[in-house]
Short mmCIF file of C-alpha atoms and ligand atoms in Angstrom, two decimals:
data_model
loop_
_atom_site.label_atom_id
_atom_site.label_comp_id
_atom_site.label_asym_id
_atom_site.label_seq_id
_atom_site.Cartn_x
_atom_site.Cartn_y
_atom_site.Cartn_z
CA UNK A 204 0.00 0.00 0.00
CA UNK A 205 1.42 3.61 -0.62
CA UNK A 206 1.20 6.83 1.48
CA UNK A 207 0.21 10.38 0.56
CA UNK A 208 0.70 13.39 1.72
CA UNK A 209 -1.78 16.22 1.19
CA UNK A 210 -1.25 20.19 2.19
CA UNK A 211 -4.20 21.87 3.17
CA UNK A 212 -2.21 25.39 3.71
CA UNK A 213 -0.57 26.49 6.24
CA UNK A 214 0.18 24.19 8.69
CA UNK A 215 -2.06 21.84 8.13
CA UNK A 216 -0.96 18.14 6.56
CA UNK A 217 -3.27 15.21 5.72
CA UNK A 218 -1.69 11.53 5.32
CA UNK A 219 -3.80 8.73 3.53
CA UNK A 220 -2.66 5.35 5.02
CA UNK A 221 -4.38 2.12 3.90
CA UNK A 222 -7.46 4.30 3.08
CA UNK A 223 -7.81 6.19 7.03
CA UNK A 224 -6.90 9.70 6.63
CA UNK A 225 -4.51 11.06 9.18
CA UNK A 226 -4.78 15.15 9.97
CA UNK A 227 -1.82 16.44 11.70
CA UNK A 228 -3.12 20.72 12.92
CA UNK A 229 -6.34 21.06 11.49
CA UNK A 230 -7.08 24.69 9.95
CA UNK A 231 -9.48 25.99 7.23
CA UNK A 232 -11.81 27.89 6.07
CA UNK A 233 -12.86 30.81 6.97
CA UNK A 234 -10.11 31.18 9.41
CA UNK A 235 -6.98 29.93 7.46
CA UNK A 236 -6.78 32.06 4.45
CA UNK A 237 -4.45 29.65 2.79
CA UNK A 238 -6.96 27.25 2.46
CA UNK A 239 -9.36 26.02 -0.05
CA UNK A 240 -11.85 23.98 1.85
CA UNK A 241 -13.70 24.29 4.76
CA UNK A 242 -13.54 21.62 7.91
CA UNK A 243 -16.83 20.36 7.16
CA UNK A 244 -15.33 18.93 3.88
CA UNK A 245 -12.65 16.83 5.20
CA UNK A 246 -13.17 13.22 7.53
CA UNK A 247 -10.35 11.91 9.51
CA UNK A 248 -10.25 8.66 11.40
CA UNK A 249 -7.52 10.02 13.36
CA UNK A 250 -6.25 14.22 14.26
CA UNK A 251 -2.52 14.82 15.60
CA UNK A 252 -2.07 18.02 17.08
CA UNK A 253 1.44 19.62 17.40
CA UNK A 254 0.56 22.09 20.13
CA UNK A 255 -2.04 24.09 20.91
CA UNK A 256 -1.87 27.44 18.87
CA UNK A 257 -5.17 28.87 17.71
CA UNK A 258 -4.03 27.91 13.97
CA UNK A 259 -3.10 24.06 14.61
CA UNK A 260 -5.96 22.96 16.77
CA UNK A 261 -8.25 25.25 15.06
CA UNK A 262 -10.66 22.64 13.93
CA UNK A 263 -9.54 19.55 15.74
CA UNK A 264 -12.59 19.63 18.34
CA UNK A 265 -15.86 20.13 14.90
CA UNK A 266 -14.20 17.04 12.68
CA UNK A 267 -13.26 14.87 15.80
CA UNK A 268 -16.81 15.53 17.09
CA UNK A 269 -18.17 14.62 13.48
CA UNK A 270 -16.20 11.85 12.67
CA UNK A 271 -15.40 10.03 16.18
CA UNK A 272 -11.70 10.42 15.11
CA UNK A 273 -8.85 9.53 17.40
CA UNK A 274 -7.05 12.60 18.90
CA UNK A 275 -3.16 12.21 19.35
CA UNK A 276 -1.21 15.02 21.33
CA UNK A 277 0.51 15.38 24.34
CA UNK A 278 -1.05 15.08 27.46
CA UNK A 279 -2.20 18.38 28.07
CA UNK A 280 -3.66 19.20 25.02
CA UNK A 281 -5.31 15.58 25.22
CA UNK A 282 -7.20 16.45 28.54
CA UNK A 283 -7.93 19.65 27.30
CA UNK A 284 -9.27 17.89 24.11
CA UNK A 285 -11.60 15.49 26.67
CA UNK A 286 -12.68 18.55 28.73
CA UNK A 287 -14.41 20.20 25.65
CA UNK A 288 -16.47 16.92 25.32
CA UNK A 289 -14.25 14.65 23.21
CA UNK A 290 -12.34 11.65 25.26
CA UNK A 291 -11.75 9.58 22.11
CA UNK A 292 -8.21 10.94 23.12
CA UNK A 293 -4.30 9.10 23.04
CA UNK A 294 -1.79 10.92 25.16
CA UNK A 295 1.25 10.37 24.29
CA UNK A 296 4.87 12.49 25.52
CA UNK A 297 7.83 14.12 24.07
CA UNK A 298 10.22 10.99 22.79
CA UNK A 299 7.39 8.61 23.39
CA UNK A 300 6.10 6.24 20.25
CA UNK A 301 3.18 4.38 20.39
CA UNK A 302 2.40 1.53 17.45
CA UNK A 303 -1.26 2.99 16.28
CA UNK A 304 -3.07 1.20 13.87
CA UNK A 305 -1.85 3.33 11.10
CA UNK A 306 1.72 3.25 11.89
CA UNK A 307 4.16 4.16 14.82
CA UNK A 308 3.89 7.41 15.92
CA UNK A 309 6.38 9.47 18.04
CA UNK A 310 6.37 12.65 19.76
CA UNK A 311 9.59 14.73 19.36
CA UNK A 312 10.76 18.05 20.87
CA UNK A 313 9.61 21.45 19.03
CA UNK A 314 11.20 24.99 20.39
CA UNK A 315 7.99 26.89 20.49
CA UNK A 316 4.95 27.56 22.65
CA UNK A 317 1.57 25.58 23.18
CA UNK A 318 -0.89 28.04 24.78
CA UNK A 319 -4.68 26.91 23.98
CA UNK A 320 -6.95 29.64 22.70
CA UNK A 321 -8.81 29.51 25.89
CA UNK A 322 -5.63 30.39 28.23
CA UNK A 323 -5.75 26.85 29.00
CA UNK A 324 -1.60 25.51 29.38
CA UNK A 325 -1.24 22.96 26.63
CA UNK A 326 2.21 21.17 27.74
CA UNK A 327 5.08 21.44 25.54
CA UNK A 328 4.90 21.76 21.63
CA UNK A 329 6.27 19.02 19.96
CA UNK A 330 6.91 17.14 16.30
CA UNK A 331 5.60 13.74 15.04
CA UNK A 332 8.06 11.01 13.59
CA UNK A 333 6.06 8.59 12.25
CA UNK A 334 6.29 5.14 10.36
CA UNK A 335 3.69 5.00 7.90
CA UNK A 336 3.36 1.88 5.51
CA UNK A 337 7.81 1.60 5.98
CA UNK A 338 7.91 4.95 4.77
CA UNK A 339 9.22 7.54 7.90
CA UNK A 340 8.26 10.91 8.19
CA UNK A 341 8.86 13.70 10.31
CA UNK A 342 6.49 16.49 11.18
CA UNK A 343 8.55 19.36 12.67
CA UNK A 344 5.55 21.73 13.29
CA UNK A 345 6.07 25.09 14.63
CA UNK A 346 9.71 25.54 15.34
CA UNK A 347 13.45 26.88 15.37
CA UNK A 348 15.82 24.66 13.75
CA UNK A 349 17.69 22.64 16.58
CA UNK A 350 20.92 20.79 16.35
CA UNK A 351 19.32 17.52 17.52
CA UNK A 352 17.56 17.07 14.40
CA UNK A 353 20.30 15.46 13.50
CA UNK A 354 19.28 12.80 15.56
CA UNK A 355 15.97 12.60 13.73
CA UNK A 356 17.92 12.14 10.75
CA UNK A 357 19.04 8.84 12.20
CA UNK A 358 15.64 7.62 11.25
CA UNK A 359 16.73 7.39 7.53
CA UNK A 360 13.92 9.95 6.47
CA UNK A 361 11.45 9.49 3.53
CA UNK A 362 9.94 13.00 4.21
CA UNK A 363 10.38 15.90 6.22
CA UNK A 364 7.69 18.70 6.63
CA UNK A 365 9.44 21.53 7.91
CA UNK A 366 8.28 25.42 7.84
CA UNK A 367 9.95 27.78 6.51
CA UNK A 368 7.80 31.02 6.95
CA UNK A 369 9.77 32.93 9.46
CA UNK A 370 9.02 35.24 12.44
CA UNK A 371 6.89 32.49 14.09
CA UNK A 372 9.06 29.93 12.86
CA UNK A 373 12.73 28.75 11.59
CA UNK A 374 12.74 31.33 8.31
CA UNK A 375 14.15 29.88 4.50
CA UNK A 376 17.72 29.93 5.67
CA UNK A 377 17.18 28.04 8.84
CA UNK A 378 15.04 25.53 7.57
CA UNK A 379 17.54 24.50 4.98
CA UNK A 380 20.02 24.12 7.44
CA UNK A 381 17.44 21.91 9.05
CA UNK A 382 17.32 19.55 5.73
CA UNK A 383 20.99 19.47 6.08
CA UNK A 384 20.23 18.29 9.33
CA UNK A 385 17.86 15.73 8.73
CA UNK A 386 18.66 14.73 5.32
CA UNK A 387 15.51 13.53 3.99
CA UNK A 388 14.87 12.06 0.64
CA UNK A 389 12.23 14.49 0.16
CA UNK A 390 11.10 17.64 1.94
CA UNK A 391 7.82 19.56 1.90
CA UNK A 392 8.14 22.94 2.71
CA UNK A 393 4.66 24.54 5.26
CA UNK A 394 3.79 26.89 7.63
CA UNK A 395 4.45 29.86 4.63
CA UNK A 396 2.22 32.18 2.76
CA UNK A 397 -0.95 33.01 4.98
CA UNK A 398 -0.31 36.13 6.29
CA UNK A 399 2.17 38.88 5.29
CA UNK A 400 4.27 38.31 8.15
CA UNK A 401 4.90 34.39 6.37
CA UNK A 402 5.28 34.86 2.96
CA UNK A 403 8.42 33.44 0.98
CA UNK A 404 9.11 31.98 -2.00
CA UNK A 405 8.52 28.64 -1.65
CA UNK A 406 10.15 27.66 -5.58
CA UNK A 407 13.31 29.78 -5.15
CA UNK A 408 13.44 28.15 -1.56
CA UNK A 409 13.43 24.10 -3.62
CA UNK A 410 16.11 25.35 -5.82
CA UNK A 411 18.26 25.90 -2.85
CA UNK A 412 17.47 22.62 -1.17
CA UNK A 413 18.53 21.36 -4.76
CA UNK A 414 21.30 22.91 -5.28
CA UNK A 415 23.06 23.05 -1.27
CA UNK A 416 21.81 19.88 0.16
CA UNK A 417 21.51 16.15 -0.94
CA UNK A 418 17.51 16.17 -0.76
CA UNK A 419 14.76 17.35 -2.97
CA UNK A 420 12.43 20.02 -2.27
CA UNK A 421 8.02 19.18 -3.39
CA UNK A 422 6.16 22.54 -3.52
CA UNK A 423 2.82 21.85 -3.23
CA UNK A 424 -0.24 24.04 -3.53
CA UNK A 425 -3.07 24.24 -0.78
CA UNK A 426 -5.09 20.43 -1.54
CA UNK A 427 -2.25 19.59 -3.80
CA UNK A 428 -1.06 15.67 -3.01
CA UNK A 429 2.53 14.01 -3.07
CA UNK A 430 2.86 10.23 -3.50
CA UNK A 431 5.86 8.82 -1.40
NI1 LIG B 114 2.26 27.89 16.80
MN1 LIG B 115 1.48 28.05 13.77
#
């Protein structure tokens, strides 16, 4: 069976494993002007949620509610998730993997913050490397580059979903030194493009991962898919 990868702007990812649909930061329409669709048009068996920023968990609570899907996080944002009324919940913890039913899953670190939109304290921010069908990807979500993603790179990386929009996040030049970090086979550039503060040139930004580091960039527009 393969794996895909869909972009739903900004942060937001979609994986399609073995037919369940895995949503890493749900965020659309009306609120994420980078995207096409609106929550309502989207099921997901399962929802991971980097931390808890107003534009990752967004719409995590309307298509969990809708479609019974599993929430993954850490353990704050997981309580928080069952306080609102959802406890289909999996907490799981910074350098903890769990084997779900789609594939391994583990949490890594993520130098950010995690503040719920409700004041609510929402644990650390973190990353997801994940085995999906033998293909291993890494979801940085919202960070700075860090050295130790060099240890991430150990994992012999399919993909690598890093942003590069700057000013909340590592900017162009930082996330490239993050592919040289990782070294993935492929990397998808996110997190760019929604508001002025975030906008970069994604293209010119896969011509440098071409030409400076041994991995290849895939550009994709907002619903656009990538076969791994
Ligand atoms: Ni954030
Ligand atoms: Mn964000």
């Amino acid at each position: 069976m393969s794996v895909s990868i869909t972009w739903h702007g900004h942060g937001t990812v979609s994986f399609l494993v073995g037919g369940k649909r895995v949503l890493v930061d749900p965020f659309f329409l009306p609120d994420n002007p980078a995207a096409t669709i609106e929550a309502d048009a989207i099921d997901a068996e399962y929802i991971l949620l980097t931390h808890g920023h107003g534009d990752h968990v967004a719409h995590a609570l309307s298509i969990a509610q809708r479609c019974n899907s599993l929430v993954i996080s850490n353990f704050e944002i997981c309580n928080w998730v069952a306080a609102q009324g959802h406890d289909n919940v999996h907490a799981q913890h910074i350098g903890g993997g769990f084997d779900h039913p789609f594939g391994r899953v583990k949490m890594t670190i993520a130098f950010h913050g995690s503040g719920l939109p409700d004041g609510s304290y929402g644990g650390m921010p973190g990353g997801f490397l994940m085995t999906l069908e033998g293909k291993n990807v890494y979801v940085a979500g919202d960070t700075a580059v860090y050295s130790d993603m060099k240890l991430i790179g150990r994992a012999d990386l399919d993909l690598a979903v890093v942003p590069i929009g700057d000013n909340f996040t590592m900017g162009p030049d930082d996330a490239l030194l993050a592919v040289k970090l990782l070294e993935p086979k492929v990397v998808i550039p996110y997190h760019f493009g929604t508001w002025p503060p975030i906008t970069q040139d994604a293209s010119a930004w896969g011509q440098r991962v071409l030409d400076e580091t041994r991995s290849r960039a895939v550009i994709l527009k907002p619903e656009e898919t990538y076969y791994l």
